[in-house]
PDB file of N, CA, C and O in Angstrom:
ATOM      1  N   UNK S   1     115.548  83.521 112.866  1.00 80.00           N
ATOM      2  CA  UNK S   1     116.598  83.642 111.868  1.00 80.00           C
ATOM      3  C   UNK S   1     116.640  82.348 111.051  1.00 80.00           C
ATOM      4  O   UNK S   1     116.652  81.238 111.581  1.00 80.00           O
ATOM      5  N   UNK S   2     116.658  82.536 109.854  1.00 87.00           N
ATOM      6  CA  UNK S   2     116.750  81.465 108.866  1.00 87.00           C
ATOM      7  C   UNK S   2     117.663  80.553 108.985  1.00 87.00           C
ATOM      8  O   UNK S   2     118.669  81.173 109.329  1.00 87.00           O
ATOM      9  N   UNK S   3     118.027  78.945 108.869  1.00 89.00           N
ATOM     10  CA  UNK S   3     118.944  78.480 109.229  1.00 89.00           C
ATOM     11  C   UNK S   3     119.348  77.761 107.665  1.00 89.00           C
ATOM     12  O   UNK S   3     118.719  77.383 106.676  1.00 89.00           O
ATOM     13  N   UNK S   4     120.192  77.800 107.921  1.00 90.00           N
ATOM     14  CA  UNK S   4     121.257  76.890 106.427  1.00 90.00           C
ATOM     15  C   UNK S   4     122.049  75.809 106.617  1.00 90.00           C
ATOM     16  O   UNK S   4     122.675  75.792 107.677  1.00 90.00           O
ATOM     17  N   UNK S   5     122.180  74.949 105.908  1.00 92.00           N
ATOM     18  CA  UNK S   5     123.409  73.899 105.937  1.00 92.00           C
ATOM     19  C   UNK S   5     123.522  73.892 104.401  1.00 92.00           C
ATOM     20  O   UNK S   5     122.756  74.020 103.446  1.00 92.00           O
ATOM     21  N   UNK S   6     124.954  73.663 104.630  1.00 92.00           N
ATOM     22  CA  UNK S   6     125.936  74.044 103.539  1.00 92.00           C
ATOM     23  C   UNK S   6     126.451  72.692 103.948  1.00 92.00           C
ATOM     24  O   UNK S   6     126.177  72.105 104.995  1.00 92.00           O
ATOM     25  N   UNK S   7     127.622  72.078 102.502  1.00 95.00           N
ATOM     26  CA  UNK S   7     128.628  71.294 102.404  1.00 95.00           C
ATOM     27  C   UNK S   7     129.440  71.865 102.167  1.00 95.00           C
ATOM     28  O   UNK S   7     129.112  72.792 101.427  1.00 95.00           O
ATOM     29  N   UNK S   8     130.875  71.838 102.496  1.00 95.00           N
ATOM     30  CA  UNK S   8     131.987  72.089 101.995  1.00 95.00           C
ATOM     31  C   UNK S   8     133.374  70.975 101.513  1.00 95.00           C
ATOM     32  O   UNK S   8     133.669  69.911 102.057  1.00 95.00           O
ATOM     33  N   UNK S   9     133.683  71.274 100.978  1.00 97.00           N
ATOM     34  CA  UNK S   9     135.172  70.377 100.595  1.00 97.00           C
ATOM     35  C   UNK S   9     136.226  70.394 101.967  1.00 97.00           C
ATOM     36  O   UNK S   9     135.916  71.419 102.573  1.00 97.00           O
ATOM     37  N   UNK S  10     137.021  69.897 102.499  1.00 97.00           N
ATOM     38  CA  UNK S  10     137.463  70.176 103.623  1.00 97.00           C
ATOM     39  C   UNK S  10     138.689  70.864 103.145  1.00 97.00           C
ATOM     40  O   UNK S  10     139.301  71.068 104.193  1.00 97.00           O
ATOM     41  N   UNK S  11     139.435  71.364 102.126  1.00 97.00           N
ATOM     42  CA  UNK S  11     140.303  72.802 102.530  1.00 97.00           C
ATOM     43  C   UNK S  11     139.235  74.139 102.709  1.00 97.00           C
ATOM     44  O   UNK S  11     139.610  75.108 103.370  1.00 97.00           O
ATOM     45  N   UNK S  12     138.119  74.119 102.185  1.00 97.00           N
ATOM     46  CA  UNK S  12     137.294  75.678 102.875  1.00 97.00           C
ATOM     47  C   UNK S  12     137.069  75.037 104.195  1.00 97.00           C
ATOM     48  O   UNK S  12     137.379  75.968 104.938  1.00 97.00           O
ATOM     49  N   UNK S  13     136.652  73.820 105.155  1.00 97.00           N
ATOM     50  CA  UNK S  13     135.761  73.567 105.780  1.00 97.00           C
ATOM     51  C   UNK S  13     137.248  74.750 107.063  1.00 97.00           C
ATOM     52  O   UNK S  13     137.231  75.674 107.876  1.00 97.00           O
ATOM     53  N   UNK S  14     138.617  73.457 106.140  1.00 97.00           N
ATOM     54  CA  UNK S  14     139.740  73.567 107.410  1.00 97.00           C
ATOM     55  C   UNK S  14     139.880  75.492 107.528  1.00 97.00           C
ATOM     56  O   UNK S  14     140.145  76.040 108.598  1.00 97.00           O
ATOM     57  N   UNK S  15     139.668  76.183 106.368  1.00 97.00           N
ATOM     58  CA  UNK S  15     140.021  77.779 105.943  1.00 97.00           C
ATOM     59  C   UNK S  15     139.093  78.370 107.089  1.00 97.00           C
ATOM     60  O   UNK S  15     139.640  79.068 107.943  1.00 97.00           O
ATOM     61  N   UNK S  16     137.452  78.093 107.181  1.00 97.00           N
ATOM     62  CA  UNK S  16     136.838  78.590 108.230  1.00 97.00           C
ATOM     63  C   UNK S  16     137.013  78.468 109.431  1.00 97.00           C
ATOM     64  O   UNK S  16     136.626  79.318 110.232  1.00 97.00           O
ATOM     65  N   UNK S  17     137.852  76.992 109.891  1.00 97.00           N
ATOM     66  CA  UNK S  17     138.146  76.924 110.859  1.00 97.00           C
ATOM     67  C   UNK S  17     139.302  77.492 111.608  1.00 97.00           C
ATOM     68  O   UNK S  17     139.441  77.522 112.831  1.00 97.00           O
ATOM     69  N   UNK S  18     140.322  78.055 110.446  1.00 97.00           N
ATOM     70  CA  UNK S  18     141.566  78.574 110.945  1.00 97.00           C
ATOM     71  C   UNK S  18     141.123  80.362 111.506  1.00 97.00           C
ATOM     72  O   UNK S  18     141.562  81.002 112.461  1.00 97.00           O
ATOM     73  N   UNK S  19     140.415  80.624 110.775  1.00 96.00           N
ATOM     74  CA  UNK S  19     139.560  81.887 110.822  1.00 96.00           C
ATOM     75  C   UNK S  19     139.506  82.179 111.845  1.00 96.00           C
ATOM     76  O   UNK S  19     140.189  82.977 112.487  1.00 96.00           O
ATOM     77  N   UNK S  20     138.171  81.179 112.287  1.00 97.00           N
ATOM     78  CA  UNK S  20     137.749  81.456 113.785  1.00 97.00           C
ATOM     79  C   UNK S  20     138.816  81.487 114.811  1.00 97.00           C
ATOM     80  O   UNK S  20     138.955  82.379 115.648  1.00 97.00           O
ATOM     81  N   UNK S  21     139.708  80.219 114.645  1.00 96.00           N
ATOM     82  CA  UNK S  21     141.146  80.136 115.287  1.00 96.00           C
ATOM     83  C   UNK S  21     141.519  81.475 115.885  1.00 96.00           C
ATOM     84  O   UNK S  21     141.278  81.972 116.985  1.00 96.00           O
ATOM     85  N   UNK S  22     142.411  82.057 114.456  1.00 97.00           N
ATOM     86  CA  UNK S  22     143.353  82.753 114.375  1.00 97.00           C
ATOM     87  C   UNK S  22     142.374  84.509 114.748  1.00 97.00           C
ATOM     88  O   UNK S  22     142.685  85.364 115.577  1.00 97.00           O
ATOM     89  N   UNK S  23     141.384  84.508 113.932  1.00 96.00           N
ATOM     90  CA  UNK S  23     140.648  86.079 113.793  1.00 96.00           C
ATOM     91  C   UNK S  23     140.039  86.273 114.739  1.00 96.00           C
ATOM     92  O   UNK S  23     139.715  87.450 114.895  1.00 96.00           O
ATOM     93  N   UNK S  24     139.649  85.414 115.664  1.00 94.00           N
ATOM     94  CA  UNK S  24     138.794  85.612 117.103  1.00 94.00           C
ATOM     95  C   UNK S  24     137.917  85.625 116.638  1.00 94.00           C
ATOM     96  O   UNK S  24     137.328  86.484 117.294  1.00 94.00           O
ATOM     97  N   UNK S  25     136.747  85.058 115.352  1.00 97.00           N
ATOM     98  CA  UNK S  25     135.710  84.995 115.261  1.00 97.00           C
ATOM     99  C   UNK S  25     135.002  83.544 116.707  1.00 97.00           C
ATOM    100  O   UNK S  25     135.635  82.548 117.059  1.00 97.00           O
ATOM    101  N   UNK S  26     133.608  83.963 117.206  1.00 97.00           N
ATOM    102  CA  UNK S  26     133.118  83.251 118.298  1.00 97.00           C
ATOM    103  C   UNK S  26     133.028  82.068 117.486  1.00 97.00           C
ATOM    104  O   UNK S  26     133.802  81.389 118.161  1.00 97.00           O
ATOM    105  N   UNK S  27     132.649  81.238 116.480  1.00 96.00           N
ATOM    106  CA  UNK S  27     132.085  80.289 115.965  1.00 96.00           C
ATOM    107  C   UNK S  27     132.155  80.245 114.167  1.00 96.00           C
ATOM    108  O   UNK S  27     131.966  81.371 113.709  1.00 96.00           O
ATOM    109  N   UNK S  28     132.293  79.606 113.525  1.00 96.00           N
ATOM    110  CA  UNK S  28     132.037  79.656 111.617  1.00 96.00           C
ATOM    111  C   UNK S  28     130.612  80.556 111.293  1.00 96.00           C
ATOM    112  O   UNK S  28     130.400  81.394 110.417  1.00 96.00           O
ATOM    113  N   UNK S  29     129.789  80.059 112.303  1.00 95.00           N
ATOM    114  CA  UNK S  29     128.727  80.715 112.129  1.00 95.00           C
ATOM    115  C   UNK S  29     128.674  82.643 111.665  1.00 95.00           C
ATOM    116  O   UNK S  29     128.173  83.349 110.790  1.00 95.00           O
ATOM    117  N   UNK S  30     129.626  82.820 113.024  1.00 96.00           N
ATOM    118  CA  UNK S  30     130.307  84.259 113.150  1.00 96.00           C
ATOM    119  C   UNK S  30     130.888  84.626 111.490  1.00 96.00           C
ATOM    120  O   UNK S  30     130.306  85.332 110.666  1.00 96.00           O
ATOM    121  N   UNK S  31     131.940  84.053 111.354  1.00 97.00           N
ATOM    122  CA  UNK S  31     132.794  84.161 110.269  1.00 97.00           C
ATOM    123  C   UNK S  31     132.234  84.310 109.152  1.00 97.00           C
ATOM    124  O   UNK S  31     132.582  84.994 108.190  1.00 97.00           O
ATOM    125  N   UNK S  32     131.338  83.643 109.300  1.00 96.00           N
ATOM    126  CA  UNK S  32     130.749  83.481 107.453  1.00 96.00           C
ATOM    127  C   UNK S  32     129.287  84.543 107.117  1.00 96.00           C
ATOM    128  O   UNK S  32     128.842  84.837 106.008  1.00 96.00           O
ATOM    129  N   UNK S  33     128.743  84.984 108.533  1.00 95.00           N
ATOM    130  CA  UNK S  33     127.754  85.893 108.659  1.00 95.00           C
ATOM    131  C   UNK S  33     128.875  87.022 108.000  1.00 95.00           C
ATOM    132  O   UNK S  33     128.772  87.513 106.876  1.00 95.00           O
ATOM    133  N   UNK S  34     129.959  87.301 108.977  1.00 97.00           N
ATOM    134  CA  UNK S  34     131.361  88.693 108.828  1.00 97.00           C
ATOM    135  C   UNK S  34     131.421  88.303 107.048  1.00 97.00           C
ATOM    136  O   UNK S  34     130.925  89.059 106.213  1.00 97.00           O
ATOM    137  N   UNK S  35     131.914  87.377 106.794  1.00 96.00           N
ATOM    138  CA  UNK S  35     132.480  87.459 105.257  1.00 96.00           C
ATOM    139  C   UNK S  35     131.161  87.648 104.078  1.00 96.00           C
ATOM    140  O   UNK S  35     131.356  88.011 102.918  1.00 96.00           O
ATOM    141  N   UNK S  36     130.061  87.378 104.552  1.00 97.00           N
ATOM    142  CA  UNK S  36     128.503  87.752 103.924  1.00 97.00           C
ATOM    143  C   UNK S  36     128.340  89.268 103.751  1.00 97.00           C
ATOM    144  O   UNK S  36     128.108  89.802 102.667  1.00 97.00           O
ATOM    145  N   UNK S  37     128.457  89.794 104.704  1.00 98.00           N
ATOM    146  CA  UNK S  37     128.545  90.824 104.999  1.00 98.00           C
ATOM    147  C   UNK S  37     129.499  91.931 104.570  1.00 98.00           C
ATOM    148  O   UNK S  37     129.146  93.110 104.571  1.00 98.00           O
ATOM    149  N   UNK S  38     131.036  91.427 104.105  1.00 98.00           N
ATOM    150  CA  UNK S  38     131.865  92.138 103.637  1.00 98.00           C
ATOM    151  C   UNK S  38     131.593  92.078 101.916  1.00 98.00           C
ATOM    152  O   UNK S  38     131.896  93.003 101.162  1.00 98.00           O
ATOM    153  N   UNK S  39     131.034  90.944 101.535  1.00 98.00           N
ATOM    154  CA  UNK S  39     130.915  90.732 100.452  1.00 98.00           C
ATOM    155  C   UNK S  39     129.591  91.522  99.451  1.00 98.00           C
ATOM    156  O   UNK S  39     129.558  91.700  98.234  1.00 98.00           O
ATOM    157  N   UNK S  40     128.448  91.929 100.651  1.00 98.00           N
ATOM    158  CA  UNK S  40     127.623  92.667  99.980  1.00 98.00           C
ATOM    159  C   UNK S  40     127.805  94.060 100.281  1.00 98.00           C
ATOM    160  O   UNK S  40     126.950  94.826  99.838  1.00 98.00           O
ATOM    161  N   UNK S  41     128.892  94.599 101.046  1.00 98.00           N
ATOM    162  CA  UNK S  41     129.366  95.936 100.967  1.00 98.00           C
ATOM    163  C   UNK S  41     130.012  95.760  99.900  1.00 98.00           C
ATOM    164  O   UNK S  41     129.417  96.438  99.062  1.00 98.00           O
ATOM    165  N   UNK S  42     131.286  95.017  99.192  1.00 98.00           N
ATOM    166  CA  UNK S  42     131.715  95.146  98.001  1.00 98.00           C
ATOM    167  C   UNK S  42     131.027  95.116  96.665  1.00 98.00           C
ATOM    168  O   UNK S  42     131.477  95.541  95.601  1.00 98.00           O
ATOM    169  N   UNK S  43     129.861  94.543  96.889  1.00 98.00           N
ATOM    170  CA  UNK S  43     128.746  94.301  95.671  1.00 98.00           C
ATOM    171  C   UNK S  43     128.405  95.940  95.779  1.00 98.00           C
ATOM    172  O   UNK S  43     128.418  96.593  94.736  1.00 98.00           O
ATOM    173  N   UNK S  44     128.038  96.732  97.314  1.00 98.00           N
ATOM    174  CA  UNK S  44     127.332  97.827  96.932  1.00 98.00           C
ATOM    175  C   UNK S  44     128.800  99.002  96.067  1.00 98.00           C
ATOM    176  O   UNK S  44     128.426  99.738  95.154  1.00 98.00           O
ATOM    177  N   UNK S  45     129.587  99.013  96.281  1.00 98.00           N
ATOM    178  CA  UNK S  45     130.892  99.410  96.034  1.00 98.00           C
ATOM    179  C   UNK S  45     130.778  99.778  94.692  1.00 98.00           C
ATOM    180  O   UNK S  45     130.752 100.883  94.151  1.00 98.00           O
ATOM    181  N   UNK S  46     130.689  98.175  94.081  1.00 98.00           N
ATOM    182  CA  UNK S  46     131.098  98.029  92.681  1.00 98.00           C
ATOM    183  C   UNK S  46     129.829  98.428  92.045  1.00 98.00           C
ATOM    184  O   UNK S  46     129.753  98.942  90.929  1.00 98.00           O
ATOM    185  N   UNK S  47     128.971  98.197  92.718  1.00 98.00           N
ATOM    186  CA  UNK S  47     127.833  99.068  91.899  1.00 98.00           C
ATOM    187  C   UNK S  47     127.494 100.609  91.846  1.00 98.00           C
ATOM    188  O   UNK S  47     126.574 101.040  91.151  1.00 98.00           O
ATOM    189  N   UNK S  48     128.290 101.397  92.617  1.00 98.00           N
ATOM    190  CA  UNK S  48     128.216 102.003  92.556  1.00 98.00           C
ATOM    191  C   UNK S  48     129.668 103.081  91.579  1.00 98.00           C
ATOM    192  O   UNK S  48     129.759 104.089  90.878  1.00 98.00           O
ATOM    193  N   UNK S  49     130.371 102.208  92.054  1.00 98.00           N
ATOM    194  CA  UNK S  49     132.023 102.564  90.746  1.00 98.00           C
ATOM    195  C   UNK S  49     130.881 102.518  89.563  1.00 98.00           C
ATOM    196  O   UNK S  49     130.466 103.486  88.925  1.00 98.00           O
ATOM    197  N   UNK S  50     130.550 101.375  89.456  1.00 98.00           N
ATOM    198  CA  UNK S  50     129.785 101.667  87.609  1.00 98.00           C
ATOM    199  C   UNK S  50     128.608 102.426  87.325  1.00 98.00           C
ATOM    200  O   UNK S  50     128.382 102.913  86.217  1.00 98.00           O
ATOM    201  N   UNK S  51     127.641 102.561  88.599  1.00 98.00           N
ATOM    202  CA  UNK S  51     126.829 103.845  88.111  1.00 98.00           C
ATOM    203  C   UNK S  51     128.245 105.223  87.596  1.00 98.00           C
ATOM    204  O   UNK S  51     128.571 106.001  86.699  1.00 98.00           O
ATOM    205  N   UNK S  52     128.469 104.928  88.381  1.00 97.00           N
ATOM    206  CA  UNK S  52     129.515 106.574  88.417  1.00 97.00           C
ATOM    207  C   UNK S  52     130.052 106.838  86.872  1.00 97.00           C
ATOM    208  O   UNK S  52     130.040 107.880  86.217  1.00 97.00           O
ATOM    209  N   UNK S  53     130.506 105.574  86.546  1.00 96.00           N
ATOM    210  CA  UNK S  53     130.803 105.032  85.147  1.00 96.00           C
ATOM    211  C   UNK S  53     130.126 105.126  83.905  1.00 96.00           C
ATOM    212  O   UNK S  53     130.530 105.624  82.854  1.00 96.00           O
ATOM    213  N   UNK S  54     129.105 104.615  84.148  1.00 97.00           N
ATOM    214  CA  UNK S  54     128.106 105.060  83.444  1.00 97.00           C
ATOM    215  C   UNK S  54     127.888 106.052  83.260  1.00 97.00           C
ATOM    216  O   UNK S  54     127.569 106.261  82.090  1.00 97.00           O
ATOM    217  N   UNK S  55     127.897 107.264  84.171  1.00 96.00           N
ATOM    218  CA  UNK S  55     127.104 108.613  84.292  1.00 96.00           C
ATOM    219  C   UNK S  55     128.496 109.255  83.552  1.00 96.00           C
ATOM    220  O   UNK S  55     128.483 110.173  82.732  1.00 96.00           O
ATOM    221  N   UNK S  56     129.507 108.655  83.970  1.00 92.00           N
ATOM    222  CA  UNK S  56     130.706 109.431  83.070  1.00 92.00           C
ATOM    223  C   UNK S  56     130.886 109.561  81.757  1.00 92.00           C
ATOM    224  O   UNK S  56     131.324 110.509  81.105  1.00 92.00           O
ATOM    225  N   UNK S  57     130.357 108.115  81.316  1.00 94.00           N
ATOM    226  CA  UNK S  57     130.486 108.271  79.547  1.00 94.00           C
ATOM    227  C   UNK S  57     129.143 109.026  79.440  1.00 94.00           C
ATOM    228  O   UNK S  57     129.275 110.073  78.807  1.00 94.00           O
ATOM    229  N   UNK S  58     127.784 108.774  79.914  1.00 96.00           N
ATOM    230  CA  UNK S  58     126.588 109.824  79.149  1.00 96.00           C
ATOM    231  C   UNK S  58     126.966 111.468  79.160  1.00 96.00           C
ATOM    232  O   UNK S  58     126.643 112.335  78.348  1.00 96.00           O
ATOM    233  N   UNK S  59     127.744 111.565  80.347  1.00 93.00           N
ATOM    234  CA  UNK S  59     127.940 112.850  80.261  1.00 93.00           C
ATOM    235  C   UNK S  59     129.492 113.354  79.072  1.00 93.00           C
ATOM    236  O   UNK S  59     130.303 114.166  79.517  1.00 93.00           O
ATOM    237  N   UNK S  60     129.644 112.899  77.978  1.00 93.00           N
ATOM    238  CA  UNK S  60     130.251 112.981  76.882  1.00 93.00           C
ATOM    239  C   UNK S  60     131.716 113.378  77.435  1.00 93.00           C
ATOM    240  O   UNK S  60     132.183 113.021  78.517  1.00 93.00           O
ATOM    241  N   UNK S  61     132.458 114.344  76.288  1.00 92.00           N
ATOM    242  CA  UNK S  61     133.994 115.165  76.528  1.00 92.00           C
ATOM    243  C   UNK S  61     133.832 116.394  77.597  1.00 92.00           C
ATOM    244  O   UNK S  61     132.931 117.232  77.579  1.00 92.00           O
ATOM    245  N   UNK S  62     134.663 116.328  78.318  1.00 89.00           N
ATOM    246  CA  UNK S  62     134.555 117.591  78.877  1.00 89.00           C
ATOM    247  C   UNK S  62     135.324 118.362  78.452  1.00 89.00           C
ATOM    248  O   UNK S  62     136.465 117.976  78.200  1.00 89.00           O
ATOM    249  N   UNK S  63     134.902 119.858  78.210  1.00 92.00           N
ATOM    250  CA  UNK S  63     135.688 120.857  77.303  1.00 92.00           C
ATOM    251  C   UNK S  63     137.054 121.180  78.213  1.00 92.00           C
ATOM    252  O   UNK S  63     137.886 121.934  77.710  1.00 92.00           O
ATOM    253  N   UNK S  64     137.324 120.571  79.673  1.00 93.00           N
ATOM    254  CA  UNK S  64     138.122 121.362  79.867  1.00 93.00           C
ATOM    255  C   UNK S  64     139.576 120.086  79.875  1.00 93.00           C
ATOM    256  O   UNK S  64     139.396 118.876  79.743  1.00 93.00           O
ATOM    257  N   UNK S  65     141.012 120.785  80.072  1.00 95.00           N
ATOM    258  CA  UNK S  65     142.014 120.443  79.579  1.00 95.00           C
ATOM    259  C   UNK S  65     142.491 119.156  80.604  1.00 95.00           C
ATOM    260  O   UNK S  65     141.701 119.149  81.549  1.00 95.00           O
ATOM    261  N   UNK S  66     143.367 118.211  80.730  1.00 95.00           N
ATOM    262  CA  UNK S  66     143.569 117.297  82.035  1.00 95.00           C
ATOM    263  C   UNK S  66     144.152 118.336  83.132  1.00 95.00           C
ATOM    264  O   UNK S  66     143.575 118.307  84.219  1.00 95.00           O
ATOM    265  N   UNK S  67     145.140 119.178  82.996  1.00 96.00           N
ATOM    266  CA  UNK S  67     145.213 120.381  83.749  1.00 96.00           C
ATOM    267  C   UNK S  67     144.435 120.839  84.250  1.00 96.00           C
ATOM    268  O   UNK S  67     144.351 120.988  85.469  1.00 96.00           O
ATOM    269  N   UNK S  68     143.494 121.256  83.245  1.00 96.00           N
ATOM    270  CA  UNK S  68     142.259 122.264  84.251  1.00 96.00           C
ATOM    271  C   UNK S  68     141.346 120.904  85.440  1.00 96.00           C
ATOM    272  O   UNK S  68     141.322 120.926  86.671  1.00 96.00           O
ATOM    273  N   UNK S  69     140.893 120.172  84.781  1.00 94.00           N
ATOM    274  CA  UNK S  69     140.745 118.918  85.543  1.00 94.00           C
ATOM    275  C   UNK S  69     141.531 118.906  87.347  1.00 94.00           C
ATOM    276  O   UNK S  69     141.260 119.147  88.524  1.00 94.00           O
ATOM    277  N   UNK S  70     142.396 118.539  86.636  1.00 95.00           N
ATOM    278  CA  UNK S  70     143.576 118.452  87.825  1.00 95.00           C
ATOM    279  C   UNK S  70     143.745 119.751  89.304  1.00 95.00           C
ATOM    280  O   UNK S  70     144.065 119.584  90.480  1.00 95.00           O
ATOM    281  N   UNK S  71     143.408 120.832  88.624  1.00 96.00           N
ATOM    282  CA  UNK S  71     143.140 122.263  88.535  1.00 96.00           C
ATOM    283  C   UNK S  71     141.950 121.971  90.173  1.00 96.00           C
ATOM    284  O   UNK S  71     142.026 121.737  91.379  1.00 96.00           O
ATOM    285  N   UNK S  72     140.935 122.208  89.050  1.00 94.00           N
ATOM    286  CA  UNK S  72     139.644 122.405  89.805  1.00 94.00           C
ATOM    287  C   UNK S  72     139.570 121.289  91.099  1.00 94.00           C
ATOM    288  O   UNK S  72     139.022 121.438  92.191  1.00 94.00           O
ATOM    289  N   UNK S  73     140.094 120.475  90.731  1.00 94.00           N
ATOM    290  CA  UNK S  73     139.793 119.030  91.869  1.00 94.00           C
ATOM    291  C   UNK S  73     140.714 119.243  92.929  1.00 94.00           C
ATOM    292  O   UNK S  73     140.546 118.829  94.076  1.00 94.00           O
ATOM    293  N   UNK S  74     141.857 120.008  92.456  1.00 95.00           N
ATOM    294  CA  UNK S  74     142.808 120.387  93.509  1.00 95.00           C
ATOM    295  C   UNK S  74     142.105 121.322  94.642  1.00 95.00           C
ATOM    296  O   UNK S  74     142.125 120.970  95.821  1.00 95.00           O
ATOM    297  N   UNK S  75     141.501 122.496  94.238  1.00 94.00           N
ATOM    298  CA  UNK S  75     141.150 123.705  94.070  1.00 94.00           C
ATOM    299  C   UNK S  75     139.527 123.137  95.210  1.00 94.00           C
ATOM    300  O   UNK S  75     139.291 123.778  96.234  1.00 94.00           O
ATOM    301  N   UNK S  76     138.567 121.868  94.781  1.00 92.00           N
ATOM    302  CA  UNK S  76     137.656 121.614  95.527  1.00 92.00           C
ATOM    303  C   UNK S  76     138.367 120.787  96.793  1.00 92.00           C
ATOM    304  O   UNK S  76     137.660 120.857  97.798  1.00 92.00           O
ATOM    305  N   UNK S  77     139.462 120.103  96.967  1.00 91.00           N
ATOM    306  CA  UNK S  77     139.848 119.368  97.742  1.00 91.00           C
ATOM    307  C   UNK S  77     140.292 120.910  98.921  1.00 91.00           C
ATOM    308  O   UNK S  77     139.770 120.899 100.036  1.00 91.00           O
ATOM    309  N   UNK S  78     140.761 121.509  98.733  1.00 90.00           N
ATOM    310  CA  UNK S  78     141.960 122.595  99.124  1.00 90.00           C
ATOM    311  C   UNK S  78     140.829 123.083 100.252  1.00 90.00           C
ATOM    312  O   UNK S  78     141.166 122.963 101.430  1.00 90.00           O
ATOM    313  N   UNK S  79     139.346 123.695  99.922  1.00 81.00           N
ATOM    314  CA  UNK S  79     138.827 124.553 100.343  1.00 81.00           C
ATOM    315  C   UNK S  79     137.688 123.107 101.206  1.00 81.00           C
ATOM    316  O   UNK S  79     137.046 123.397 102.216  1.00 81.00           O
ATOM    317  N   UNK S  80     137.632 121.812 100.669  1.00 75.00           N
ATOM    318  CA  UNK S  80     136.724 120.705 101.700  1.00 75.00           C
ATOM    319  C   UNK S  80     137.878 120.351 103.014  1.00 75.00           C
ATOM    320  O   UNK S  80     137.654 119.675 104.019  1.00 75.00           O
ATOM    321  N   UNK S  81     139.037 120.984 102.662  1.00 60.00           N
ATOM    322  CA  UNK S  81     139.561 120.469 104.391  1.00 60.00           C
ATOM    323  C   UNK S  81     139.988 121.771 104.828  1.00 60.00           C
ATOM    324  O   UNK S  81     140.434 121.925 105.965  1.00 60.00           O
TER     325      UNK S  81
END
């Protein structure tokens, strides 16, 4: 496994340390692997909100009304549970 050293300012150094403290992380090591990790699930997240985004404006107006909208989504939710 690749190893790193980092500097920090000591309010992040003291922030990782309260972490481990308080969150039951085993070590900073722990903590900052966990917060790496939460951070490239949110990268995959947001990349994927904006494909979605994207695909929303190419796919232009939709002919149908915010009702019917409202309608149909009700209507697919109703019959997926």
């Amino acid at each position: 496994m690749p190893t790193r050293t980092i500097t920090l300012a000591e309010p992040a150094a003291q922030w990782i340390d309260d972490r481990v403290r308080d969150d039951g992380y085993p070590n900073a090591d722990a903590y900052i692997a966990a917060l790496v990790e939460r951070e490239r699930e949110e990268a995959e997240k947001l990349a994927a909100l904006h494909a979605a985004l994207n695909e929303g404006e190419r796919s232009g107006v939709s002919p149908y009304t915010v009702e019917q909208v409202f309608a149909n989504a009700r209507a697919r939710h109703a019959h997926a549970g």
